Amino acid sequence: MANINDLFSHNRAWAAEMERTRPGFFTSLTKQQKPKFMWIGCSDSRVPANQITGLEPGEVFVHRNVANVIVHSDLNALSTVQFAVDMLKVEHIMVVGHYGCGGVLAALNNTRVGLADNWIRHIQDVRDRHRGILDNLGPERRGDALVDLNVIEQVVNLCVSTVMTDAWAKGQKVCVHGWAFGVHDGLLQDLHMTVADTDQIEPAYRAAVEGVVAARR
Ligand SMILES: [Zn+2]
């Protein structure tokens, strides 16, 4: 286990190693960031965007919150997306959930955790919307299914935002994806909730929800 002073020594060692193997790496970063990818994930410490995807500093623009939720009025998330889409011109935005997510499990089981209950209420809305699917699964499968369904619903929330609607109306090439990460095996799953234009939201949503049901039959 690291203690707080280790972080500085780790940092100095990392910076030195980067500069040794890639001379000029940091100097080139100061010029600009031009990431192709945006990651919207859970704050969970076990799901670090760069390490999972092998991306370096400068390659992925990141927004994280509890249980990777995109709320219509969340100016924090939407401002981050707007900057990524309008200024950085990212080409892919991934909404990434993870199995064993504490926020999703709290929503599923009505666990009270405090202020965050109000945030998690958004995931309970997802749970209630898909009650029919979840009730038909064994209790051991419901958590993973709700992780997937939450990703799918949050992709929709992102896709109907003014930022995405306006970008697509202008013909901008930017694609939104729904993925889930396995903390138990380190692997990403594509939930095939992939949307590259407003008119793709509805068919992608229906197919992805059916995919969740089929995967857990
Ligand atoms: Zn989580």
XYZ file of N, CA, C and O and ligand atoms in Angstrom:
869
model
N 0.847 -1.212 0.000
C 0.000 0.000 0.000
C 0.875 1.252 0.000
O 1.781 1.354 0.830
N 0.567 2.171 -0.875
C 1.338 3.412 -0.938
C 0.938 4.330 0.211
O -0.209 4.334 0.644
N 1.892 5.077 0.749
C 1.499 6.178 1.626
C 1.689 7.473 0.844
O 2.235 7.474 -0.263
N 1.256 8.579 1.421
C 1.140 9.798 0.610
C 2.482 10.299 0.082
O 2.563 10.832 -1.024
N 3.547 10.063 0.835
C 4.858 10.522 0.353
C 5.345 9.696 -0.843
O 6.108 10.192 -1.669
N 4.871 8.453 -0.917
C 5.260 7.613 -2.053
C 4.781 8.216 -3.373
O 5.380 7.984 -4.415
N 3.685 8.953 -3.318
C 3.110 9.452 -4.572
C 4.073 10.384 -5.291
O 4.199 10.353 -6.509
N 4.782 11.200 -4.509
C 5.762 12.104 -5.124
C 6.964 11.340 -5.667
O 7.455 11.645 -6.752
N 7.412 10.331 -4.919
C 8.566 9.582 -5.433
C 8.154 8.767 -6.659
O 8.903 8.663 -7.629
N 6.916 8.208 -6.639
C 6.426 7.497 -7.829
C 6.359 8.445 -9.023
O 6.721 8.101 -10.142
N 5.876 9.656 -8.746
C 5.710 10.635 -9.817
C 7.046 11.013 -10.438
O 7.190 11.061 -11.664
N 8.044 11.257 -9.570
C 9.360 11.647 -10.099
C 9.962 10.506 -10.913
O 10.545 10.725 -11.984
N 9.781 9.270 -10.424
C 10.328 8.114 -11.143
C 9.628 7.954 -12.500
O 10.262 7.681 -13.523
N 8.301 8.150 -12.506
C 7.524 8.025 -13.754
C 7.940 9.086 -14.777
O 8.189 8.779 -15.945
N 8.048 10.335 -14.294
C 8.422 11.429 -15.202
C 9.816 11.196 -15.781
O 10.053 11.407 -16.978
N 10.728 10.713 -14.935
C 12.101 10.465 -15.394
C 12.128 9.322 -16.416
O 12.821 9.396 -17.433
N 11.338 8.283 -16.131
C 11.307 7.126 -17.030
C 10.691 7.511 -18.389
O 11.185 7.111 -19.445
N 9.617 8.313 -18.345
C 8.998 8.788 -19.595
C 10.005 9.598 -20.414
O 10.132 9.418 -21.621
N 10.705 10.476 -19.759
C 11.649 11.349 -20.452
C 12.835 10.542 -20.988
O 13.373 10.846 -22.056
N 13.192 9.467 -20.234
C 14.317 8.632 -20.672
C 13.926 7.839 -21.922
O 14.683 7.776 -22.899
N 12.716 7.219 -21.892
C 12.321 6.368 -23.014
C 11.730 7.178 -24.167
O 11.752 6.733 -25.311
N 11.155 8.341 -23.854
C 10.513 9.151 -24.899
C 10.972 10.597 -24.767
O 10.193 11.446 -24.332
N 12.211 10.869 -25.135
C 12.707 12.239 -24.958
C 11.782 13.251 -25.646
O 11.336 13.007 -26.759
N 11.467 14.319 -24.935
C 10.602 15.359 -25.511
C 9.122 15.107 -25.327
O 8.291 15.882 -25.800
N 8.764 14.014 -24.641
C 7.349 13.662 -24.475
C 6.560 14.796 -23.814
O 5.511 15.218 -24.315
N 7.074 15.315 -22.704
C 6.331 16.357 -21.983
C 6.334 17.680 -22.752
O 5.337 18.398 -22.754
N 7.443 17.983 -23.404
C 7.483 19.218 -24.193
C 6.407 19.184 -25.274
O 5.727 20.181 -25.512
N 6.209 18.004 -25.904
C 5.203 17.929 -26.960
C 3.801 18.061 -26.373
O 2.898 18.585 -27.016
N 3.596 17.591 -25.122
C 2.273 17.719 -24.494
C 1.913 19.175 -24.211
O 0.734 19.524 -24.189
N 2.905 20.000 -23.950
C 2.594 21.386 -23.604
C 2.024 22.141 -24.791
O 1.313 23.121 -24.618
N 2.315 21.682 -25.993
C 1.858 22.422 -27.179
C 0.348 22.381 -27.316
O -0.292 23.382 -27.565
N -0.267 21.202 -27.173
C -1.719 21.092 -27.298
C -2.168 19.727 -26.828
O -1.391 18.795 -26.756
N -3.485 19.622 -26.511
C -4.062 18.287 -26.364
C -4.984 18.084 -27.550
O -5.744 18.967 -27.929
N -4.875 16.909 -28.158
C -5.702 16.611 -29.321
C -6.210 15.176 -29.191
O -5.943 14.322 -30.047
N -6.942 14.910 -28.101
C -7.396 13.526 -27.916
C -8.505 13.172 -28.897
O -9.333 14.008 -29.235
N -8.497 11.919 -29.331
C -9.539 11.421 -30.223
C -10.705 10.844 -29.423
O -11.784 10.630 -29.937
N -10.436 10.557 -28.141
C -11.409 9.821 -27.334
C -11.836 10.602 -26.100
O -11.034 11.311 -25.499
N -13.115 10.417 -25.743
C -13.589 10.880 -24.450
C -14.160 9.688 -23.694
O -14.894 8.880 -24.260
N -13.824 9.612 -22.396
C -14.267 8.523 -21.530
C -15.174 9.098 -20.464
O -14.795 10.049 -19.777
N -16.376 8.574 -20.350
C -17.257 8.955 -19.242
C -17.454 7.705 -18.405
O -18.098 6.741 -18.839
N -16.841 7.681 -17.240
C -16.840 6.451 -16.448
C -17.190 6.690 -15.003
O -17.521 7.806 -14.593
N -17.113 5.615 -14.224
C -17.390 5.683 -12.781
C -16.136 6.170 -12.063
O -15.012 5.944 -12.507
N -16.343 6.835 -10.933
C -15.227 7.323 -10.120
C -14.441 6.190 -9.450
O -13.351 6.427 -8.932
N -14.991 4.991 -9.460
C -14.381 3.837 -8.793
C -12.880 3.726 -9.103
O -12.479 3.778 -10.272
N -12.075 3.549 -8.050
C -10.612 3.531 -8.206
C -10.109 2.341 -9.015
O -8.972 2.329 -9.475
N -10.978 1.342 -9.206
C -10.541 0.142 -9.943
C -10.731 0.279 -11.452
O -10.451 -0.657 -12.199
N -11.227 1.443 -11.886
C -11.545 1.601 -13.308
C -10.834 2.830 -13.895
O -11.467 3.824 -14.231
N -9.498 2.759 -13.993
C -8.740 3.903 -14.512
C -8.692 3.889 -16.042
O -8.175 2.960 -16.655
N -9.257 4.940 -16.649
C -9.447 4.979 -18.101
C -8.158 4.717 -18.877
O -8.118 3.873 -19.779
N -7.086 5.451 -18.568
C -5.859 5.337 -19.353
C -5.254 3.940 -19.282
O -4.865 3.371 -20.313
N -5.162 3.393 -18.057
C -4.496 2.096 -17.913
C -5.256 0.981 -18.613
O -4.680 0.118 -19.260
N -6.590 1.006 -18.497
C -7.420 -0.049 -19.095
C -7.285 -0.077 -20.607
O -7.295 -1.137 -21.231
N -7.157 1.102 -21.195
C -7.184 1.203 -22.651
C -5.794 1.382 -23.253
O -5.661 1.475 -24.477
N -4.765 1.453 -22.415
C -3.407 1.624 -22.931
C -3.187 2.985 -23.569
O -2.331 3.120 -24.444
N -3.968 3.978 -23.144
C -3.817 5.313 -23.725
C -2.896 6.173 -22.859
O -2.876 6.047 -21.636
N -2.165 7.043 -23.523
C -1.172 7.873 -22.846
C -1.756 9.232 -22.480
O -2.833 9.600 -22.964
N -1.042 10.003 -21.666
C -1.461 11.381 -21.437
C -1.642 12.073 -22.793
O -0.825 11.885 -23.689
N -2.732 12.817 -22.923
C -2.988 13.510 -24.195
C -3.901 12.746 -25.131
O -4.306 13.264 -26.162
N -4.244 11.483 -24.772
C -5.011 10.668 -25.717
C -6.473 10.457 -25.342
O -7.269 10.027 -26.187
N -6.825 10.727 -24.080
C -8.239 10.526 -23.704
C -8.669 11.611 -22.727
O -7.956 11.916 -21.760
N -9.807 12.210 -23.036
C -10.412 13.265 -22.225
C -11.412 12.572 -21.312
O -12.218 11.765 -21.786
N -11.362 12.864 -20.008
C -12.077 12.016 -19.057
C -13.053 12.804 -18.191
O -12.735 13.891 -17.715
N -14.243 12.232 -18.012
C -15.184 12.707 -16.998
C -15.636 11.494 -16.199
O -16.016 10.477 -16.780
N -15.571 11.604 -14.865
C -16.013 10.467 -14.043
C -16.922 10.963 -12.936
O -16.717 12.059 -12.397
N -17.920 10.167 -12.601
C -18.759 10.438 -11.428
C -19.255 9.104 -10.884
O -18.943 8.046 -11.449
N -20.006 9.137 -9.812
C -20.498 7.897 -9.221
C -21.456 7.219 -10.204
O -22.467 7.809 -10.610
N -21.064 6.038 -10.636
C -21.905 5.175 -11.486
C -22.161 5.735 -12.886
O -23.174 5.426 -13.508
N -21.204 6.559 -13.383
C -21.250 7.029 -14.787
C -22.653 7.422 -15.249
O -23.200 6.854 -16.190
N -23.185 8.425 -14.558
C -24.540 8.894 -14.853
C -24.456 10.195 -15.655
O -23.602 11.044 -15.384
N -25.312 10.346 -16.651
C -25.417 11.616 -17.377
C -26.823 12.161 -17.156
O -27.801 11.625 -17.675
N -26.886 13.196 -16.327
C -28.160 13.806 -15.963
C -28.381 14.988 -16.904
O -27.452 15.752 -17.171
N -29.621 15.138 -17.396
C -29.914 16.174 -18.390
C -29.443 17.565 -17.979
O -29.069 18.367 -18.819
N -29.481 17.865 -16.689
C -29.169 19.224 -16.231
C -27.801 19.311 -15.549
O -27.507 20.317 -14.907
N -26.974 18.278 -15.663
C -25.662 18.274 -15.004
C -24.675 19.107 -15.833
O -24.083 18.622 -16.795
N -24.495 20.351 -15.421
C -23.637 21.254 -16.194
C -22.174 20.839 -16.147
O -21.409 21.170 -17.050
N -21.791 20.132 -15.121
C -20.419 19.638 -15.036
C -20.164 18.645 -16.171
O -19.272 18.838 -17.009
N -20.983 17.596 -16.234
C -20.799 16.590 -17.285
C -20.989 17.206 -18.675
O -20.179 16.984 -19.581
N -22.056 17.986 -18.837
C -22.363 18.513 -20.174
C -21.321 19.529 -20.650
O -21.008 19.583 -21.835
N -20.770 20.306 -19.729
C -19.719 21.248 -20.122
C -18.478 20.496 -20.590
O -17.804 20.910 -21.538
N -18.189 19.393 -19.910
C -17.033 18.578 -20.290
C -17.251 17.978 -21.673
O -16.359 17.999 -22.527
N -18.454 17.482 -21.906
C -18.777 16.907 -23.212
C -18.726 17.999 -24.291
O -18.196 17.788 -25.383
N -19.274 19.166 -23.958
C -19.299 20.246 -24.950
C -17.883 20.641 -25.358
O -17.577 20.827 -26.545
N -16.993 20.757 -24.382
C -15.605 21.105 -24.680
C -14.970 20.017 -25.556
O -14.288 20.316 -26.543
N -15.234 18.768 -25.188
C -14.642 17.650 -25.933
C -15.129 17.623 -27.380
O -14.354 17.376 -28.304
N -16.425 17.884 -27.571
C -17.015 17.772 -28.914
C -16.725 19.019 -29.750
O -16.276 18.930 -30.886
N -16.978 20.193 -29.166
C -16.879 21.426 -29.956
C -15.441 21.921 -30.109
O -15.081 22.430 -31.164
N -14.646 21.802 -29.069
C -13.292 22.355 -29.113
C -12.259 21.295 -29.498
O -11.416 21.526 -30.344
N -12.324 20.150 -28.845
C -11.298 19.127 -29.100
C -11.641 18.252 -30.307
O -10.773 17.583 -30.845
N -12.914 18.250 -30.683
C -13.377 17.426 -31.813
C -13.051 15.944 -31.620
O -12.515 15.288 -32.527
N -13.387 15.439 -30.435
C -13.186 13.998 -30.210
C -14.057 13.226 -31.201
O -15.123 13.690 -31.613
N -13.598 12.032 -31.559
C -14.331 11.231 -32.549
C -15.178 10.140 -31.909
O -16.121 9.629 -32.513
N -14.789 9.767 -30.691
C -15.516 8.705 -29.990
C -15.706 9.085 -28.535
O -14.765 9.546 -27.887
N -16.917 8.888 -28.033
C -17.192 9.077 -26.606
C -17.670 7.737 -26.063
O -18.637 7.165 -26.572
N -16.985 7.214 -25.065
C -17.394 5.958 -24.478
C -18.009 6.215 -23.111
O -17.392 6.860 -22.268
N -19.235 5.714 -22.901
C -19.833 5.705 -21.567
C -19.551 4.309 -21.009
O -19.957 3.307 -21.606
N -18.813 4.255 -19.912
C -18.297 2.964 -19.451
C -18.755 2.673 -18.025
O -18.376 3.370 -17.080
N -19.570 1.645 -17.882
C -19.938 1.158 -16.555
C -18.987 0.056 -16.131
O -18.084 -0.320 -16.882
N -19.181 -0.469 -14.937
C -18.346 -1.604 -14.528
C -19.140 -2.527 -13.618
O -19.953 -2.072 -12.815
N -18.885 -3.825 -13.788
C -19.585 -4.821 -12.974
C -19.128 -4.689 -11.520
O -17.980 -4.349 -11.235
N -20.059 -4.915 -10.614
C -19.762 -4.749 -9.190
C -19.769 -3.292 -8.766
O -19.249 -2.954 -7.693
N -20.363 -2.418 -9.570
C -20.399 -0.982 -9.262
C -21.214 -0.736 -7.985
O -22.390 -1.110 -7.905
N -20.589 -0.104 -7.005
C -21.257 0.141 -5.731
C -22.500 1.004 -5.882
O -23.507 0.783 -5.207
N -22.446 1.976 -6.774
C -23.588 2.863 -6.981
C -24.772 2.107 -7.575
O -25.925 2.296 -7.169
N -24.491 1.243 -8.541
C -25.553 0.472 -9.186
C -26.144 -0.539 -8.203
O -27.367 -0.713 -8.122
N -25.283 -1.182 -7.413
C -25.783 -2.169 -6.452
C -26.606 -1.501 -5.356
O -27.614 -2.043 -4.898
N -26.174 -0.304 -4.939
C -26.954 0.436 -3.939
C -28.335 0.768 -4.499
O -29.348 0.670 -3.794
N -28.371 1.140 -5.794
C -29.655 1.445 -6.428
C -30.541 0.203 -6.491
O -31.731 0.251 -6.185
N -29.925 -0.908 -6.858
C -30.684 -2.150 -7.002
C -31.287 -2.590 -5.668
O -32.433 -3.017 -5.596
N -30.494 -2.462 -4.622
C -30.888 -3.020 -3.319
C -31.468 -1.996 -2.359
O -31.662 -2.300 -1.182
N -31.688 -0.765 -2.838
C -32.213 0.299 -1.969
C -31.324 0.545 -0.757
O -31.831 0.820 0.334
N -30.014 0.428 -0.914
C -29.105 0.674 0.198
C -28.963 2.172 0.406
O -28.705 2.910 -0.547
N -29.119 2.640 1.643
C -28.952 4.058 1.928
C -27.476 4.345 2.182
O -26.846 3.659 2.987
N -26.923 5.309 1.456
C -25.515 5.652 1.681
C -25.341 7.113 2.098
O -24.276 7.498 2.545
N -26.361 7.918 1.971
C -26.252 9.323 2.375
C -26.705 10.244 1.257
O -27.640 9.929 0.528
N -26.004 11.363 1.124
C -26.361 12.345 0.088
C -26.447 11.697 -1.293
O -27.307 12.048 -2.110
N -25.526 10.744 -1.534
C -25.471 10.098 -2.848
C -26.758 9.357 -3.191
O -26.998 9.039 -4.355
N -27.616 9.090 -2.201
C -28.901 8.434 -2.508
C -29.668 9.213 -3.567
O -30.381 8.641 -4.391
N -29.526 10.526 -3.527
C -30.264 11.375 -4.467
C -29.717 11.256 -5.880
O -30.442 11.382 -6.863
N -28.410 11.024 -5.969
C -27.746 10.801 -7.255
C -28.120 9.424 -7.787
O -28.454 9.252 -8.969
N -28.067 8.454 -6.871
C -28.339 7.060 -7.227
C -29.798 6.879 -7.637
O -30.151 5.939 -8.356
N -30.642 7.813 -7.209
C -32.056 7.776 -7.608
C -32.208 7.717 -9.136
O -33.124 7.091 -9.655
N -31.253 8.332 -9.855
C -31.303 8.261 -11.319
C -31.167 6.817 -11.807
O -31.761 6.435 -12.813
N -30.364 6.037 -11.085
C -30.180 4.633 -11.492
C -31.405 3.816 -11.068
O -31.771 2.847 -11.724
N -32.039 4.240 -9.988
C -33.283 3.560 -9.603
C -34.384 3.815 -10.637
O -35.225 2.951 -10.871
N -34.338 4.974 -11.268
C -35.273 5.219 -12.376
C -35.023 4.203 -13.498
O -35.969 3.695 -14.101
N -33.731 3.929 -13.772
C -33.382 2.927 -14.793
C -33.892 1.554 -14.349
O -34.517 0.818 -15.131
N -33.645 1.225 -13.098
C -34.117 -0.061 -12.543
C -35.635 -0.193 -12.697
O -36.141 -1.208 -13.158
N -36.350 0.862 -12.347
C -37.816 0.795 -12.383
C -38.332 0.688 -13.824
O -39.312 -0.002 -14.087
N -37.629 1.356 -14.748
C -38.037 1.304 -16.148
C -37.882 -0.114 -16.707
O -38.621 -0.524 -17.601
N -36.897 -0.838 -16.181
C -36.607 -2.173 -16.716
C -36.958 -3.266 -15.705
O -36.366 -4.338 -15.713
N -37.915 -2.973 -14.856
C -38.352 -3.904 -13.818
C -38.681 -5.276 -14.409
O -38.322 -6.314 -13.852
N -39.343 -5.282 -15.558
C -39.752 -6.540 -16.182
C -38.561 -7.424 -16.517
O -38.590 -8.639 -16.288
N -37.505 -6.833 -17.038
C -36.292 -7.593 -17.385
C -35.614 -8.092 -16.114
O -35.270 -9.272 -15.989
N -35.430 -7.208 -15.164
C -34.670 -7.551 -13.949
C -35.389 -8.625 -13.127
O -34.754 -9.546 -12.603
N -36.715 -8.526 -13.033
C -37.469 -9.493 -12.231
C -37.430 -10.889 -12.830
O -37.630 -11.881 -12.120
N -37.167 -10.960 -14.143
C -37.105 -12.270 -14.795
C -35.745 -12.939 -14.676
O -35.565 -14.057 -15.141
N -34.776 -12.230 -14.086
C -33.435 -12.795 -13.938
C -33.247 -13.318 -12.518
O -33.887 -12.828 -11.581
N -32.344 -14.290 -12.383
C -31.971 -14.721 -11.040
C -31.317 -13.556 -10.312
O -30.701 -12.710 -10.957
N -31.455 -13.521 -8.963
C -30.922 -12.391 -8.198
C -29.440 -12.150 -8.463
O -28.979 -11.009 -8.466
N -28.668 -13.213 -8.756
C -27.220 -13.080 -8.949
C -26.887 -12.393 -10.277
O -25.756 -11.959 -10.482
N -27.857 -12.303 -11.170
C -27.599 -11.683 -12.480
C -28.119 -10.255 -12.577
O -27.834 -9.547 -13.541
N -28.917 -9.855 -11.607
C -29.575 -8.550 -11.717
C -28.587 -7.388 -11.656
O -28.752 -6.398 -12.356
N -27.550 -7.520 -10.814
C -26.578 -6.431 -10.677
C -25.874 -6.154 -11.998
O -25.809 -5.002 -12.446
N -25.381 -7.212 -12.637
C -24.674 -7.030 -13.913
C -25.615 -6.482 -14.987
O -25.230 -5.631 -15.795
N -26.853 -6.976 -14.991
C -27.819 -6.501 -15.988
C -28.112 -5.015 -15.782
O -28.205 -4.259 -16.756
N -28.218 -4.598 -14.518
C -28.504 -3.183 -14.271
C -27.296 -2.312 -14.632
O -27.467 -1.182 -15.102
N -26.083 -2.832 -14.457
C -24.894 -2.101 -14.922
C -25.015 -1.834 -16.424
O -24.827 -0.708 -16.889
N -25.360 -2.878 -17.183
C -25.496 -2.731 -18.641
C -26.632 -1.763 -18.997
O -26.461 -0.874 -19.838
N -27.780 -1.958 -18.361
C -28.942 -1.107 -18.678
C -28.660 0.347 -18.324
O -29.067 1.264 -19.042
N -27.943 0.554 -17.231
C -27.594 1.933 -16.844
C -26.707 2.581 -17.912
O -26.934 3.725 -18.298
N -25.726 1.844 -18.419
C -24.878 2.383 -19.493
C -25.735 2.758 -20.700
O -25.610 3.855 -21.258
N -26.622 1.844 -21.084
C -27.457 2.070 -22.275
C -28.318 3.324 -22.100
O -28.412 4.163 -23.002
N -28.922 3.463 -20.923
C -29.770 4.646 -20.666
C -28.935 5.928 -20.626
O -29.378 6.981 -21.089
N -27.721 5.851 -20.087
C -26.886 7.059 -20.007
C -26.378 7.459 -21.399
O -26.202 8.645 -21.675
N -26.156 6.467 -22.263
C -25.809 6.794 -23.653
C -26.960 7.578 -24.284
O -26.735 8.592 -24.956
N -28.193 7.135 -24.037
C -29.345 7.872 -24.581
C -29.351 9.297 -24.031
O -29.507 10.266 -24.784
N -29.170 9.442 -22.713
C -29.176 10.785 -22.115
C -28.135 11.684 -22.773
O -28.384 12.863 -23.028
N -26.968 11.115 -23.044
C -25.919 11.897 -23.700
C -26.336 12.260 -25.130
O -26.176 13.404 -25.571
N -26.899 11.282 -25.826
C -27.221 11.482 -27.247
C -28.346 12.494 -27.461
O -28.414 13.104 -28.531
N -29.227 12.653 -26.477
C -30.319 13.622 -26.644
C -29.946 15.006 -26.105
O -30.751 15.927 -26.155
N -28.730 15.145 -25.585
C -28.293 16.458 -25.091
C -28.149 17.431 -26.268
O -27.946 17.008 -27.414
N -28.243 18.713 -25.960
C -28.100 19.720 -27.023
C -26.726 19.616 -27.683
O -26.597 19.867 -28.881
N -25.726 19.242 -26.900
C -24.363 19.178 -27.444
C -24.295 18.166 -28.584
O -23.810 18.480 -29.684
N -24.806 16.962 -28.336
C -24.732 15.926 -29.369
C -25.705 16.216 -30.515
O -25.379 16.040 -31.687
N -26.910 16.657 -30.160
C -27.911 16.958 -31.188
C -27.374 18.005 -32.168
O -27.477 17.849 -33.387
N -26.766 19.076 -31.629
C -26.245 20.150 -32.477
C -25.050 19.667 -33.306
O -24.917 20.020 -34.478
N -24.176 18.870 -32.689
C -22.991 18.386 -33.408
C -23.416 17.536 -34.604
O -22.904 17.702 -35.722
N -24.372 16.633 -34.371
C -24.831 15.769 -35.463
C -25.594 16.561 -36.524
O -25.497 16.278 -37.719
N -26.372 17.561 -36.076
C -27.115 18.385 -37.043
C -26.157 19.110 -37.980
O -26.474 19.367 -39.137
N -24.949 19.425 -37.483
C -23.935 20.091 -38.310
C -23.145 19.108 -39.165
O -22.255 19.497 -39.907
N -23.420 17.811 -38.969
C -22.718 16.790 -39.735
C -21.387 16.363 -39.136
O -20.578 15.707 -39.800
N -21.161 16.713 -37.862
C -19.888 16.336 -37.220
C -19.819 14.820 -37.006
O -20.795 14.188 -36.617
N -18.639 14.262 -37.267
C -18.446 12.819 -37.102
C -18.002 12.540 -35.663
O -16.834 12.735 -35.327
N -18.942 12.127 -34.841
C -18.619 11.753 -33.469
C -19.567 10.632 -33.057
O -20.767 10.709 -33.282
N -18.994 9.580 -32.514
C -19.743 8.363 -32.249
C -19.758 8.087 -30.741
O -18.713 8.179 -30.095
N -20.934 7.749 -30.212
C -21.071 7.440 -28.783
C -21.202 5.926 -28.618
O -21.938 5.278 -29.367
N -20.473 5.375 -27.652
C -20.456 3.931 -27.425
C -20.832 3.612 -25.974
O -20.525 4.401 -25.081
N -21.436 2.466 -25.759
C -21.703 1.993 -24.399
C -20.889 0.742 -24.115
O -21.015 -0.260 -24.831
N -20.055 0.807 -23.101
C -19.183 -0.316 -22.746
C -19.342 -0.661 -21.269
O -19.811 0.163 -20.475
N -18.899 -1.865 -20.912
C -18.861 -2.242 -19.492
C -17.532 -2.926 -19.202
O -17.024 -3.692 -20.030
N -16.981 -2.646 -18.026
C -15.664 -3.161 -17.652
C -15.818 -4.216 -16.561
O -16.577 -4.029 -15.609
N -15.070 -5.304 -16.724
C -15.083 -6.367 -15.715
C -13.937 -6.180 -14.740
O -12.790 -6.433 -15.088
N -14.262 -5.748 -13.531
C -13.224 -5.596 -12.512
C -12.597 -6.966 -12.217
O -11.422 -7.074 -11.895
N -13.377 -8.051 -12.397
C -12.919 -9.407 -12.075
C -11.941 -9.959 -13.106
O -11.162 -10.856 -12.800
N -11.981 -9.458 -14.372
C -11.062 -9.998 -15.379
C -10.293 -8.924 -16.160
O -9.472 -9.239 -17.019
N -10.598 -7.662 -15.864
C -9.869 -6.567 -16.519
C -10.285 -6.311 -17.950
O -9.618 -5.555 -18.662
N -11.406 -6.910 -18.382
C -11.783 -6.803 -19.797
C -12.974 -5.873 -20.019
O -13.916 -5.841 -19.222
N -12.907 -5.156 -21.140
C -14.009 -4.294 -21.564
C -14.972 -5.093 -22.443
O -14.537 -5.886 -23.274
N -16.268 -4.867 -22.256
C -17.283 -5.458 -23.134
C -17.971 -4.333 -23.897
O -18.320 -3.319 -23.304
N -18.180 -4.564 -25.191
C -18.952 -3.630 -25.997
C -20.428 -4.019 -25.882
O -20.792 -5.150 -26.201
N -21.255 -3.106 -25.399
C -22.684 -3.411 -25.240
C -23.465 -3.129 -26.524
O -24.684 -3.240 -26.545
N -22.738 -2.780 -27.576
C -23.347 -2.519 -28.894
C -24.436 -1.459 -28.820
O -25.427 -1.531 -29.546
N -24.232 -0.516 -27.919
C -25.094 0.667 -27.875
C -24.260 1.765 -28.516
O -23.578 2.543 -27.839
N -24.253 1.784 -29.849
C -23.367 2.657 -30.616
C -24.217 3.600 -31.444
O -25.065 3.141 -32.220
N -24.000 4.887 -31.256
C -24.859 5.886 -31.902
C -23.988 6.949 -32.572
O -23.135 7.558 -31.922
N -24.203 7.150 -33.877
C -23.415 8.144 -34.613
C -24.290 9.228 -35.219
O -23.804 10.088 -35.956
N -25.602 9.196 -34.907
C -26.519 10.233 -35.392
C -27.820 10.099 -34.605
O -28.129 9.012 -34.085
N -28.585 11.187 -34.576
C -29.801 11.192 -33.762
C -30.767 10.071 -34.148
O -31.361 9.433 -33.279
N -30.891 9.805 -35.453
C -31.879 8.791 -35.854
C -31.432 7.362 -35.534
O -32.188 6.414 -35.734
N -30.206 7.202 -35.041
C -29.754 5.853 -34.659
C -30.050 5.527 -33.197
O -29.867 4.387 -32.753
N -30.488 6.528 -32.430
C -30.674 6.308 -30.988
C -31.690 5.195 -30.737
O -31.413 4.227 -30.024
N -32.860 5.349 -31.329
C -33.978 4.428 -31.068
C -33.640 2.976 -31.445
O -33.773 2.077 -30.604
N -33.196 2.699 -32.702
C -32.883 1.303 -33.030
C -31.716 0.742 -32.215
O -31.744 -0.428 -31.816
N -30.705 1.565 -31.953
C -29.569 1.082 -31.151
C -30.036 0.724 -29.743
O -29.630 -0.298 -29.175
N -30.901 1.551 -29.196
C -31.411 1.326 -27.841
C -32.168 0.002 -27.768
O -31.927 -0.818 -26.882
N -33.070 -0.197 -28.724
C -33.883 -1.427 -28.686
C -32.999 -2.662 -28.813
O -33.148 -3.623 -28.061
N -32.026 -2.625 -29.741
C -31.148 -3.789 -29.940
C -30.265 -4.028 -28.717
O -30.046 -5.172 -28.309
N -29.769 -2.953 -28.121
C -28.870 -3.118 -26.973
C -29.613 -3.686 -25.765
O -29.090 -4.552 -25.050
N -30.836 -3.210 -25.537
C -31.621 -3.747 -24.405
C -31.918 -5.231 -24.649
O -31.807 -6.057 -23.735
N -32.268 -5.577 -25.889
C -32.487 -6.997 -26.212
C -31.213 -7.805 -25.989
O -31.256 -8.942 -25.534
N -30.072 -7.192 -26.283
C -28.783 -7.849 -26.065
C -28.532 -8.161 -24.595
O -27.978 -9.205 -24.267
N -28.956 -7.267 -23.721
C -28.802 -7.494 -22.276
C -29.633 -8.703 -21.852
O -29.174 -9.567 -21.100
N -30.851 -8.775 -22.371
C -31.730 -9.896 -22.034
C -31.135 -11.208 -22.558
O -31.029 -12.196 -21.825
N -30.690 -11.176 -23.834
C -30.154 -12.396 -24.462
C -28.893 -12.877 -23.747
O -28.700 -14.077 -23.542
N -28.030 -11.930 -23.339
C -26.760 -12.298 -22.709
C -26.963 -13.005 -21.374
O -26.110 -13.758 -20.917
N -28.102 -12.755 -20.728
C -28.282 -13.291 -19.385
C -29.360 -14.364 -19.309
O -29.820 -14.748 -18.252
N -29.787 -14.819 -20.496
C -30.815 -15.858 -20.530
C -30.263 -17.177 -20.014
O -29.093 -17.458 -20.189
Zn -18.900 2.252 -9.939
